[in-house]
PDB file of C-alpha atoms in Angstrom:
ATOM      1  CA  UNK A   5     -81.164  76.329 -32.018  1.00  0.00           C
ATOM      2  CA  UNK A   6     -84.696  75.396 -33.872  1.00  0.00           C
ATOM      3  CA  UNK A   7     -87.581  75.872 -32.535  1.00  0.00           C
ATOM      4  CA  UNK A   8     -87.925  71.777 -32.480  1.00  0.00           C
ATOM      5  CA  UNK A   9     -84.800  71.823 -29.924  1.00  0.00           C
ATOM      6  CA  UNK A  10     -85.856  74.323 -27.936  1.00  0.00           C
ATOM      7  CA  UNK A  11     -89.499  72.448 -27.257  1.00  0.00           C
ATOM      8  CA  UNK A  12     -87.914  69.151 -26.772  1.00  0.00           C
ATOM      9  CA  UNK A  13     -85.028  70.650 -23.829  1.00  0.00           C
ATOM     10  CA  UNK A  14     -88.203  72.534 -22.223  1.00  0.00           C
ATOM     11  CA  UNK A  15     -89.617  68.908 -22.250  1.00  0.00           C
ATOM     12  CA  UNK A  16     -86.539  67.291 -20.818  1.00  0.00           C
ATOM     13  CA  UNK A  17     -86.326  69.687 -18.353  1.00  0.00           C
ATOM     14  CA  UNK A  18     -89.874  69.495 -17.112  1.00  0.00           C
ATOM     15  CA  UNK A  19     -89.428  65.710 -16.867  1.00  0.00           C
ATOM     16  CA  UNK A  20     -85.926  65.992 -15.087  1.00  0.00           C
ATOM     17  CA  UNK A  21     -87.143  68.240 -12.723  1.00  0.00           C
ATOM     18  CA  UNK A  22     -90.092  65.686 -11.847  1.00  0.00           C
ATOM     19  CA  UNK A  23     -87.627  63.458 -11.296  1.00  0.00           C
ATOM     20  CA  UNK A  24     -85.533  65.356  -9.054  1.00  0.00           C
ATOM     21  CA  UNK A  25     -88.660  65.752  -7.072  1.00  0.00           C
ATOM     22  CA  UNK A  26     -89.950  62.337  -7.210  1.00  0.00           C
ATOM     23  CA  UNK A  27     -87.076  61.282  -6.431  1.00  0.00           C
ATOM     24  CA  UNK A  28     -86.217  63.708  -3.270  1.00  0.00           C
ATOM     25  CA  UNK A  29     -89.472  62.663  -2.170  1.00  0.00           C
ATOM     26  CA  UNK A  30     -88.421  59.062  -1.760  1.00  0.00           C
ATOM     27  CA  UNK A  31     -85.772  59.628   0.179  1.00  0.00           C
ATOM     28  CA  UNK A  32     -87.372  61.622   2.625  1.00  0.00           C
ATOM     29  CA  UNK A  33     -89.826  58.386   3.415  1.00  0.00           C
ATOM     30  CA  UNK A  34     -87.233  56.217   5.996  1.00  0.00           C
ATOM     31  CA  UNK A  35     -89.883  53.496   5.745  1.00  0.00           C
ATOM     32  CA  UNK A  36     -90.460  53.003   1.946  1.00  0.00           C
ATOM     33  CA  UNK A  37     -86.926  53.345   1.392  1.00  0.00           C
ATOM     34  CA  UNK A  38     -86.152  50.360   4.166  1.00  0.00           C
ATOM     35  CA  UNK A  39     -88.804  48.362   2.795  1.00  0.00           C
ATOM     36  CA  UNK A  40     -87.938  48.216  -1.051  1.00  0.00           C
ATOM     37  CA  UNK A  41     -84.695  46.940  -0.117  1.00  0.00           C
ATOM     38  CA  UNK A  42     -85.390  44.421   3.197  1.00  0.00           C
ATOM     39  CA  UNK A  43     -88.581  42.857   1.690  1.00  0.00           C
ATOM     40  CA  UNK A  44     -86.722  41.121  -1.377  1.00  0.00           C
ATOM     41  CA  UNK A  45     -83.781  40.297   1.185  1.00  0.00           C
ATOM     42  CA  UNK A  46     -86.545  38.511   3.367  1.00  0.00           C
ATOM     43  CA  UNK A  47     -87.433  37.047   0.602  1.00  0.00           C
ATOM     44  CA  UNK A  48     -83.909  35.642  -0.179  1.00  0.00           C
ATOM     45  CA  UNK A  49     -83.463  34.355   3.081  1.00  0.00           C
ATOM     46  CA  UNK A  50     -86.462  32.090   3.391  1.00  0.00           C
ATOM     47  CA  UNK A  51     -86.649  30.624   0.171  1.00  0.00           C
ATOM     48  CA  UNK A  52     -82.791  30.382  -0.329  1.00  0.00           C
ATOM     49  CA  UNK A  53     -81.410  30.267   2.917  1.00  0.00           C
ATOM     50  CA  UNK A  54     -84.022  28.768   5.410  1.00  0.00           C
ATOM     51  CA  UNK A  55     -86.168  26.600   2.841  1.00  0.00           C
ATOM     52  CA  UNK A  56     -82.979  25.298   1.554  1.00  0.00           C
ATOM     53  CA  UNK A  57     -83.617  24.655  -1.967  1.00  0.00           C
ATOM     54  CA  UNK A  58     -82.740  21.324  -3.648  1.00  0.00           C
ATOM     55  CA  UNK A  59     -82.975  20.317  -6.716  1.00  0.00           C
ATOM     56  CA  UNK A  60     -85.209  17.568  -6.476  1.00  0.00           C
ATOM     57  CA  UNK A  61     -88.244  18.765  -8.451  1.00  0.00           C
ATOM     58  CA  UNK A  62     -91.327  19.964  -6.289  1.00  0.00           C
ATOM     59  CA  UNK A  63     -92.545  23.547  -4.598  1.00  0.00           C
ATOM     60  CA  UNK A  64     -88.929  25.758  -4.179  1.00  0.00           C
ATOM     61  CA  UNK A  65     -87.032  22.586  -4.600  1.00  0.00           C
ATOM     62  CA  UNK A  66     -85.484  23.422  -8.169  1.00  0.00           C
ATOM     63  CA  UNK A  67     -82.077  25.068  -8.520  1.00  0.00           C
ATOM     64  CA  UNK A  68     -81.359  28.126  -6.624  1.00  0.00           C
ATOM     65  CA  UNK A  69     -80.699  29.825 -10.161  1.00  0.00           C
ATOM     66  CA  UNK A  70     -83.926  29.029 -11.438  1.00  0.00           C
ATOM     67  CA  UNK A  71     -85.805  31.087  -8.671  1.00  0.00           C
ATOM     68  CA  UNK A  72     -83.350  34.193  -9.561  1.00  0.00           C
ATOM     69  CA  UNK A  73     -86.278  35.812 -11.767  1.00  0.00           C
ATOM     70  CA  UNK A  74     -88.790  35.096  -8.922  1.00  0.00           C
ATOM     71  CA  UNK A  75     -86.247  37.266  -6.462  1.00  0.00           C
ATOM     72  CA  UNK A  76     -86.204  40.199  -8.607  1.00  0.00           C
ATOM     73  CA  UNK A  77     -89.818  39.993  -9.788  1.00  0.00           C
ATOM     74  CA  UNK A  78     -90.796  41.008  -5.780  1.00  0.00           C
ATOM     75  CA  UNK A  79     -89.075  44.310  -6.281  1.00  0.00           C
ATOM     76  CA  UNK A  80     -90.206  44.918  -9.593  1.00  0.00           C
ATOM     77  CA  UNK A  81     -93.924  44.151  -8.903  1.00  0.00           C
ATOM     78  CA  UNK A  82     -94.624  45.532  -5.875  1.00  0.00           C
ATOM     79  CA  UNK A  83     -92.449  48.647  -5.779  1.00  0.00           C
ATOM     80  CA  UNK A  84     -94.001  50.575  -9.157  1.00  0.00           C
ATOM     81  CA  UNK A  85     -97.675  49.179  -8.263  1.00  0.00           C
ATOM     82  CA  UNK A  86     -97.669  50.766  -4.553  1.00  0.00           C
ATOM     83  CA  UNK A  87     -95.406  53.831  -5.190  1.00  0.00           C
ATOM     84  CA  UNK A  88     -96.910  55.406  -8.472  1.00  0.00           C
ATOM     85  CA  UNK A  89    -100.637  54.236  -6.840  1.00  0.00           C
ATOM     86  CA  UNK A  90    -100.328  56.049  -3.635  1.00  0.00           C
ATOM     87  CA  UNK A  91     -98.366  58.909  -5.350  1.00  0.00           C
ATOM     88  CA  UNK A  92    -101.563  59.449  -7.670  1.00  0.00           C
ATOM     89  CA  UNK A  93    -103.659  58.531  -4.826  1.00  0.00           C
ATOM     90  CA  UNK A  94    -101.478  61.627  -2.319  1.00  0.00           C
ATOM     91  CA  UNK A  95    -101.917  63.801  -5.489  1.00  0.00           C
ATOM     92  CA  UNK A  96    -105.528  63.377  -5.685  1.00  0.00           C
ATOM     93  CA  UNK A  97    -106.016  63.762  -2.109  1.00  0.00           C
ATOM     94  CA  UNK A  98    -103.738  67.084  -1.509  1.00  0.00           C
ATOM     95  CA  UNK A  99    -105.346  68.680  -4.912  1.00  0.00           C
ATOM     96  CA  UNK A 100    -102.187  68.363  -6.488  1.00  0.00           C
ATOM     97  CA  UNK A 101    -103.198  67.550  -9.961  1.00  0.00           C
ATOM     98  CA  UNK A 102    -105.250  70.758 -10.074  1.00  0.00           C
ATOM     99  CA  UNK A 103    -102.181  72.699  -9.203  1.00  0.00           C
ATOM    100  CA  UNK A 104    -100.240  70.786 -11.841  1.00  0.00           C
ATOM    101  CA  UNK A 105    -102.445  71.227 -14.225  1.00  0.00           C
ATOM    102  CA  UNK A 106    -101.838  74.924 -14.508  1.00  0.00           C
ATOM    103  CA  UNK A 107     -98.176  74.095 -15.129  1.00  0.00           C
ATOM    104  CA  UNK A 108     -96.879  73.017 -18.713  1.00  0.00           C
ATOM    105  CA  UNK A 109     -95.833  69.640 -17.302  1.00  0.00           C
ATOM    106  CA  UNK A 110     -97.674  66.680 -18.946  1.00  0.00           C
ATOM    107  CA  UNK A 111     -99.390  63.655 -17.552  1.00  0.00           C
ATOM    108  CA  UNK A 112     -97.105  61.565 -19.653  1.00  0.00           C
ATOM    109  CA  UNK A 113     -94.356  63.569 -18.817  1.00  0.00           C
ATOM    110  CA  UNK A 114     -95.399  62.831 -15.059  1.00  0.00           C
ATOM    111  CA  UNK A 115     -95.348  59.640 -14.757  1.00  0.00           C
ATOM    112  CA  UNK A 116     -92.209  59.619 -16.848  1.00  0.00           C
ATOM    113  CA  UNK A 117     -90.718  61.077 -14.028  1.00  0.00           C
ATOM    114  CA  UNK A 118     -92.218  58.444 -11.482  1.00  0.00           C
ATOM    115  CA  UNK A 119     -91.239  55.542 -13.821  1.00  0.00           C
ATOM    116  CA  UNK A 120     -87.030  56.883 -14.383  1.00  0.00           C
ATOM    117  CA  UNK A 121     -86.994  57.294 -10.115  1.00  0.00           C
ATOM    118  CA  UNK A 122     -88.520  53.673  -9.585  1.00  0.00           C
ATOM    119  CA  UNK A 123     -86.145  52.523 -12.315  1.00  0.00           C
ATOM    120  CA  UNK A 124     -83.151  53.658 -10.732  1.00  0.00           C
ATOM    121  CA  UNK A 125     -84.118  52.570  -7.138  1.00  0.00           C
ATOM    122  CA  UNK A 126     -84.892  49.265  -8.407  1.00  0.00           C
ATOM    123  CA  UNK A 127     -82.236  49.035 -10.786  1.00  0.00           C
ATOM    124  CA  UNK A 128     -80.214  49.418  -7.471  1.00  0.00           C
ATOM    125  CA  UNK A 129     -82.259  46.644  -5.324  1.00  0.00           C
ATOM    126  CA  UNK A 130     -81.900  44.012  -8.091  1.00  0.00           C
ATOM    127  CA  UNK A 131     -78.336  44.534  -8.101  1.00  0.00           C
ATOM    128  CA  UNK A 132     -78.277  43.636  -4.264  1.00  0.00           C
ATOM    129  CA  UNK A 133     -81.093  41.026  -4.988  1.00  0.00           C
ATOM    130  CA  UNK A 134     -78.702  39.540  -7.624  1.00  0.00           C
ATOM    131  CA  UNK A 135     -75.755  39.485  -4.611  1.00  0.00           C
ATOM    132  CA  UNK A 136     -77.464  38.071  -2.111  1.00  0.00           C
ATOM    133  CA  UNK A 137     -78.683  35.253  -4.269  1.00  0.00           C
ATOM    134  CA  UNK A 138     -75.014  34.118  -5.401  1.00  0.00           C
ATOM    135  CA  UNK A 139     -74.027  34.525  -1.596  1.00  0.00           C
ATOM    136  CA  UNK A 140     -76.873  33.529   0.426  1.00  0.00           C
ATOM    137  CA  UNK A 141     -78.892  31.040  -2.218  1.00  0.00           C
ATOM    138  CA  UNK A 142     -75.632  29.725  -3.876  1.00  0.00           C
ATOM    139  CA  UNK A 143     -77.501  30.717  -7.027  1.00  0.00           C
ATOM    140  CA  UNK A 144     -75.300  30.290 -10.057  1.00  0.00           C
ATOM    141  CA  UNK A 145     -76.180  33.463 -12.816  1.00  0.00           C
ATOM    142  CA  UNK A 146     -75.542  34.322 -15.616  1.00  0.00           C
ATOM    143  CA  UNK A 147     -74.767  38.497 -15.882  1.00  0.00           C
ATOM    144  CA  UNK A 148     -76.492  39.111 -18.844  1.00  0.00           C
ATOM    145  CA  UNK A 149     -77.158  42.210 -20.585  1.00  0.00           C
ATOM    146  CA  UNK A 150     -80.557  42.122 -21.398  1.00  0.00           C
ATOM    147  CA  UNK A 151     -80.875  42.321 -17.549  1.00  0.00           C
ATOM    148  CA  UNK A 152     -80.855  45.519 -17.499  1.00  0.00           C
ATOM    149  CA  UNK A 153     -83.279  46.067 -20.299  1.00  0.00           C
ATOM    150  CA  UNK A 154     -85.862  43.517 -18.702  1.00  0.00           C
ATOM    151  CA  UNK A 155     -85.858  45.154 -15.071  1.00  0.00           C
ATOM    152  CA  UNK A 156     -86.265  48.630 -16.608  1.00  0.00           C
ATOM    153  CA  UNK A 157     -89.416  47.883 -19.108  1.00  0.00           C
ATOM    154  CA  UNK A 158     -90.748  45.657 -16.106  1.00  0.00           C
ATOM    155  CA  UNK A 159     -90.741  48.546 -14.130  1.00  0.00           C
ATOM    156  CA  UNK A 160     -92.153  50.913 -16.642  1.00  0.00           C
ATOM    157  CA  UNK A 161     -95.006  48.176 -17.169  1.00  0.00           C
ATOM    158  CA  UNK A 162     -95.767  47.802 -13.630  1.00  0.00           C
ATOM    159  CA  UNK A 163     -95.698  51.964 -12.656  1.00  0.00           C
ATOM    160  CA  UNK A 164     -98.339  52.456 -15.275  1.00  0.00           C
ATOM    161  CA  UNK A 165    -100.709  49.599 -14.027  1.00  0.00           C
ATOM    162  CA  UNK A 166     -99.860  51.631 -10.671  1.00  0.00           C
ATOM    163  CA  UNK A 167    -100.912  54.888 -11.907  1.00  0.00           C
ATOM    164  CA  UNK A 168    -104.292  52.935 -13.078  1.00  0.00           C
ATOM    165  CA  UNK A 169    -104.843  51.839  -9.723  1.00  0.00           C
ATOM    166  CA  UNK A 170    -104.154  55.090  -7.848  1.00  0.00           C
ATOM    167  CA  UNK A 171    -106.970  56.461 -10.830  1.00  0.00           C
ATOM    168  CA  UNK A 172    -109.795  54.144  -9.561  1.00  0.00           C
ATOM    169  CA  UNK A 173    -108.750  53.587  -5.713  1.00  0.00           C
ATOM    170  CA  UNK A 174    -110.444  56.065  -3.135  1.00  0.00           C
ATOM    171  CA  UNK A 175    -107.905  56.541  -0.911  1.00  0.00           C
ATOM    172  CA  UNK A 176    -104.132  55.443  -0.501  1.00  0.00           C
ATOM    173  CA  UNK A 177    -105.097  52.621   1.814  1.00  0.00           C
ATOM    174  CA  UNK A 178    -107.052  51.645  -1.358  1.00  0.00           C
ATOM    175  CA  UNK A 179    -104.057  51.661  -3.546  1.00  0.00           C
ATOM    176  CA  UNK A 180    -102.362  49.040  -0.885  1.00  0.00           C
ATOM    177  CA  UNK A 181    -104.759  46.945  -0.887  1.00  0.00           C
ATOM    178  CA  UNK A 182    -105.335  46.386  -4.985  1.00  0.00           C
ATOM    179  CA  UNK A 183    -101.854  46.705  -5.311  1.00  0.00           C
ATOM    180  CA  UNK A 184    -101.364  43.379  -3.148  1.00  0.00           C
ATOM    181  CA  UNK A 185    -104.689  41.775  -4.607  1.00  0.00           C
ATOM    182  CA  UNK A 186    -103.268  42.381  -8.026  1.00  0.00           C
ATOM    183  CA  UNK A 187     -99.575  41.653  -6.962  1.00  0.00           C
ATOM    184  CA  UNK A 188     -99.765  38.414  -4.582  1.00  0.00           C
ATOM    185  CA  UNK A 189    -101.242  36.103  -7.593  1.00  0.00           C
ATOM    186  CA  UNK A 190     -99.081  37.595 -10.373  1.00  0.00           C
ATOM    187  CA  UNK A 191     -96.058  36.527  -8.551  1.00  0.00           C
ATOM    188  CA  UNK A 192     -96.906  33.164  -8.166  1.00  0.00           C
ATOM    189  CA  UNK A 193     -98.901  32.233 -11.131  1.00  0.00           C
ATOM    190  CA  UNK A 194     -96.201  34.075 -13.445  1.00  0.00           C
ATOM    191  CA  UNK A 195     -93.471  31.104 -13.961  1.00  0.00           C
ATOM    192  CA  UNK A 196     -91.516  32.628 -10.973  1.00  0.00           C
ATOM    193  CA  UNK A 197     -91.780  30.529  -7.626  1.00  0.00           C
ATOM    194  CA  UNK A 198     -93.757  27.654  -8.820  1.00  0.00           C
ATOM    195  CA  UNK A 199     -92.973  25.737 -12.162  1.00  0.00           C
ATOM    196  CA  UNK A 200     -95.172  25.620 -14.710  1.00  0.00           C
ATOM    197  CA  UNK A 201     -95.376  22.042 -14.458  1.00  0.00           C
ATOM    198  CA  UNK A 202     -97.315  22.170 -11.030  1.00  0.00           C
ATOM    199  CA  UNK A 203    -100.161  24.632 -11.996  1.00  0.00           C
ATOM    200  CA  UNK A 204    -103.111  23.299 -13.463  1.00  0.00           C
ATOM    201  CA  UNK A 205    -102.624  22.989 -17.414  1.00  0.00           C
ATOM    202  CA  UNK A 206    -106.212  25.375 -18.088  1.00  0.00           C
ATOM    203  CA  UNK A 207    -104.242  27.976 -16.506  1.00  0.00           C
ATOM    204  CA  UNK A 208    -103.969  30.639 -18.673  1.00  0.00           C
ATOM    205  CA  UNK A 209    -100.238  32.062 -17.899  1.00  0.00           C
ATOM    206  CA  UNK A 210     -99.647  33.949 -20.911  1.00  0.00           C
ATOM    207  CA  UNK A 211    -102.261  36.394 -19.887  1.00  0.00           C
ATOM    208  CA  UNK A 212     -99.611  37.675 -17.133  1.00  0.00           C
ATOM    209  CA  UNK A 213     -97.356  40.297 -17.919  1.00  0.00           C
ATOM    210  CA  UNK A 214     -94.873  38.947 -15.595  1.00  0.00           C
ATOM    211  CA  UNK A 215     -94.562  35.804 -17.309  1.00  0.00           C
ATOM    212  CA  UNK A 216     -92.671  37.514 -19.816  1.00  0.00           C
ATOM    213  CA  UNK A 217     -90.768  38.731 -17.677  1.00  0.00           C
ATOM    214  CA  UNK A 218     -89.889  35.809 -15.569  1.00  0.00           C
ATOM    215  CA  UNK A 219     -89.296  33.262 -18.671  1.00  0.00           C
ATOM    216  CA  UNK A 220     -87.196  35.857 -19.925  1.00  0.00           C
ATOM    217  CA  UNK A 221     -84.964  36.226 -17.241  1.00  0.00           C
ATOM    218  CA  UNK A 222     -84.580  32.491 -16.688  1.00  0.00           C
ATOM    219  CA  UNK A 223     -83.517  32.355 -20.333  1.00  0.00           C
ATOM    220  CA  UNK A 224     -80.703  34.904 -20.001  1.00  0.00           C
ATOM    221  CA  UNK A 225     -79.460  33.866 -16.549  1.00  0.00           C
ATOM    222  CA  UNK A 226     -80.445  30.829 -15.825  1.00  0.00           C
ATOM    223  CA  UNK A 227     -78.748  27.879 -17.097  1.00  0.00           C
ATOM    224  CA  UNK A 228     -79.897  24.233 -16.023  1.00  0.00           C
ATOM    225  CA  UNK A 229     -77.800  21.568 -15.311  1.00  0.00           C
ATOM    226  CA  UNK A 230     -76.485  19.966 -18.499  1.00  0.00           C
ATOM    227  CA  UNK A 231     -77.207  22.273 -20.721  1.00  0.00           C
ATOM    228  CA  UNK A 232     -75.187  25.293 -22.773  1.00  0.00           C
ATOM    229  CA  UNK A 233     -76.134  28.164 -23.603  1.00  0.00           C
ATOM    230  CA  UNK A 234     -77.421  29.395 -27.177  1.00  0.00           C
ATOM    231  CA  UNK A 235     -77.273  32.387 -28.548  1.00  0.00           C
ATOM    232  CA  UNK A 236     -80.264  32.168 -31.453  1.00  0.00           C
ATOM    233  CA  UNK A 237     -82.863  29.426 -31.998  1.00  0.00           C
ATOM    234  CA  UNK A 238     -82.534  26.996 -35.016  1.00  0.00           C
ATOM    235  CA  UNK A 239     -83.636  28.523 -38.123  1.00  0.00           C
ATOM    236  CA  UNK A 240     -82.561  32.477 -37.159  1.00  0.00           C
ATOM    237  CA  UNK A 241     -85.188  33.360 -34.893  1.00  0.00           C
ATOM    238  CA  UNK A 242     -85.019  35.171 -31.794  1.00  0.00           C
ATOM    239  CA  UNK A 243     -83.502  33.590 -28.702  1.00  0.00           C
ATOM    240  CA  UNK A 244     -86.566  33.110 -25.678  1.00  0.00           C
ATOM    241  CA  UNK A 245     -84.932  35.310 -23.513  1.00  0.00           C
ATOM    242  CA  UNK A 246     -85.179  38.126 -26.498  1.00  0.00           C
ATOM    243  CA  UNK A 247     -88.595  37.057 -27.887  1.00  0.00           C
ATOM    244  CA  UNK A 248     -89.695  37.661 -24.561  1.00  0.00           C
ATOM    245  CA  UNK A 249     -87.822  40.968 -24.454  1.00  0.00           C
ATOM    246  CA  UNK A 250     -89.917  42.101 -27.364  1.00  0.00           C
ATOM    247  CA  UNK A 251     -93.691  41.269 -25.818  1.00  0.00           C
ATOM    248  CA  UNK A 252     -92.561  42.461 -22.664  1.00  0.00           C
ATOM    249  CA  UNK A 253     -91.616  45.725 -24.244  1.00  0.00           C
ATOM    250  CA  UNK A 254     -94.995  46.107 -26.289  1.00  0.00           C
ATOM    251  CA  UNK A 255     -96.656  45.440 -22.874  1.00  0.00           C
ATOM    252  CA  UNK A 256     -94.769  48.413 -21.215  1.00  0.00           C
ATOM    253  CA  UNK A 257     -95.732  50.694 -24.001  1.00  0.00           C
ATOM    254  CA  UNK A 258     -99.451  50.045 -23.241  1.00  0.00           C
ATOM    255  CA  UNK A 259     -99.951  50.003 -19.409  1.00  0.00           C
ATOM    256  CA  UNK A 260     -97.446  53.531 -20.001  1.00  0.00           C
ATOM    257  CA  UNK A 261    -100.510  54.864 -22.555  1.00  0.00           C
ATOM    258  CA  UNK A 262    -102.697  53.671 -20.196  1.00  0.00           C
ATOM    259  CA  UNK A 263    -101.638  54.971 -17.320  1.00  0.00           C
ATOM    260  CA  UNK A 264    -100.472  58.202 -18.321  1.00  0.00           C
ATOM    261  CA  UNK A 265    -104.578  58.964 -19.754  1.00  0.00           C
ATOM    262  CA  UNK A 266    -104.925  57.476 -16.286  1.00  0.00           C
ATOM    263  CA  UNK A 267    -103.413  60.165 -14.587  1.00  0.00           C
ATOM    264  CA  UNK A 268    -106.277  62.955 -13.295  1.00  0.00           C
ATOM    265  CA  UNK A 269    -106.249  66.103 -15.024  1.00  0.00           C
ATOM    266  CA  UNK A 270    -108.265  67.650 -12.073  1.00  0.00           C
ATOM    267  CA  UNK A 271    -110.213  66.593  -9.276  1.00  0.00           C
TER     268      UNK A 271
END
């Protein structure tokens, strides 16, 4: 084995070992494991069971299938923002870092370990997200592969912005509270719950991250009615719901560089 192996298992192994942790962690906290699952299913119910949706153009009146991306944007928004904040923000305040930091593990190699546990516990949620909107919303989707690419670099985008805010809050109740001031307006000014057509035409929606994410969803799930599906855009370009793939991607790399040099060293 070269010495190139033998520094890249130690590396895997420090980050699987994270994860073990992280993810142990997780499971020991009754209330944040209830909540990731029964807030998107409250969710769900309201908008698909209780505010009946219609198809007659207005606020949550479009097909059920069109507010599929909406659904699973609630898990993967708020989940990475509040888990990897407070988890920086429990580190800071047990002097954890400092421990860490006499370890080989990395900051990077850290928050890898955050990120792969909120991707698997979310990757698990959207699957029941995606149930209960067939049964409960009568949503009609389309399984697509790229689902599973979307939800994990959505995740990975959001847990770095999470390990920012853990950085600058002062306290865990801090990280709550800019993790729903950043949260709340992403999720409805992101093409998820309301349609573009009803926001202002000024508003700048491209700046969200989670626009990409929603139109790209809607692309590969969502068909409306009348339509068929297409696999490329005339001329050989990339499909939306693969364009979309790309700059959401690009986006996931940066808030991960970002918040891994986010992540304290000491404090």
């Amino acid at each position: 084995m070269t010495d190139r192996r033998r520094f890249a298992l130690r590396r895997w192994r420090r980050v699987r070992a994270e994860t073990v942790a992280a993810g142990t962690a997780f499971l020991r906290r009754r209330t944040a494991v209830f909540f990731t699952f029964f807030f998107p299913a409250i969710v769900i119910l309201i908008f698909g069971a209780l505010v009946q949706t219609a198809g007659s153009g207005g606020l949550f009146t479009e097909p059920p299938g069109y507010y599929v991306p909406g659904y699973l944007a609630v898990v993967v928004l708020f989940t990475p923002l509040s888990r990897v904040g407070s988890e920086v923000a429990r580190h800071r305040a047990d002097s954890r870092f400092e421990k860490l930091a006499t370890t080989p593990l990395r900051r990077w190699e850290w928050l890898l370990g955050q990120t792969l546990v909120n991707v698997g516990v979310i990757g698990v949620a959207s699957a029941g997200i995606l149930l209960l909107a067939v049964v409960v919303a009568g949503a009609s989707v389309v399984l697509s592969p790229l689902l599973v690419p979307y939800v994990a670099l959505g995740v990975a985008l959001f847990c770095g912005v999470g390990a920012l805010l853990g950085r600058v809050a002062d306290s865990q109740d801090g990280v709550v509270a800019a993790a729903n001031g950043v949260a709340l307006p992403l999720l409805f000014l992101s093409e998820t719950f309301v349609p573009p057509s009803l926001l202002p035409d000024w508003l700048p929606l491209w700046l969200s991250p989670l626009t990409y994410f929603s139109r790209g969803v809607r692309a590969a799930t969502y068909r409306p009615p009348g339509t068929i599906a297409t696999a490329r855009v005339p001329g050989g370009g990339l499909a939306p719901s693969e364009a979309n793939l790309v700059v959401l991607a690009a986006l996931a790399v940066v808030a991960f560089v970002v918040g891994a040099v986010s992540v304290p060293r000491t404090d």
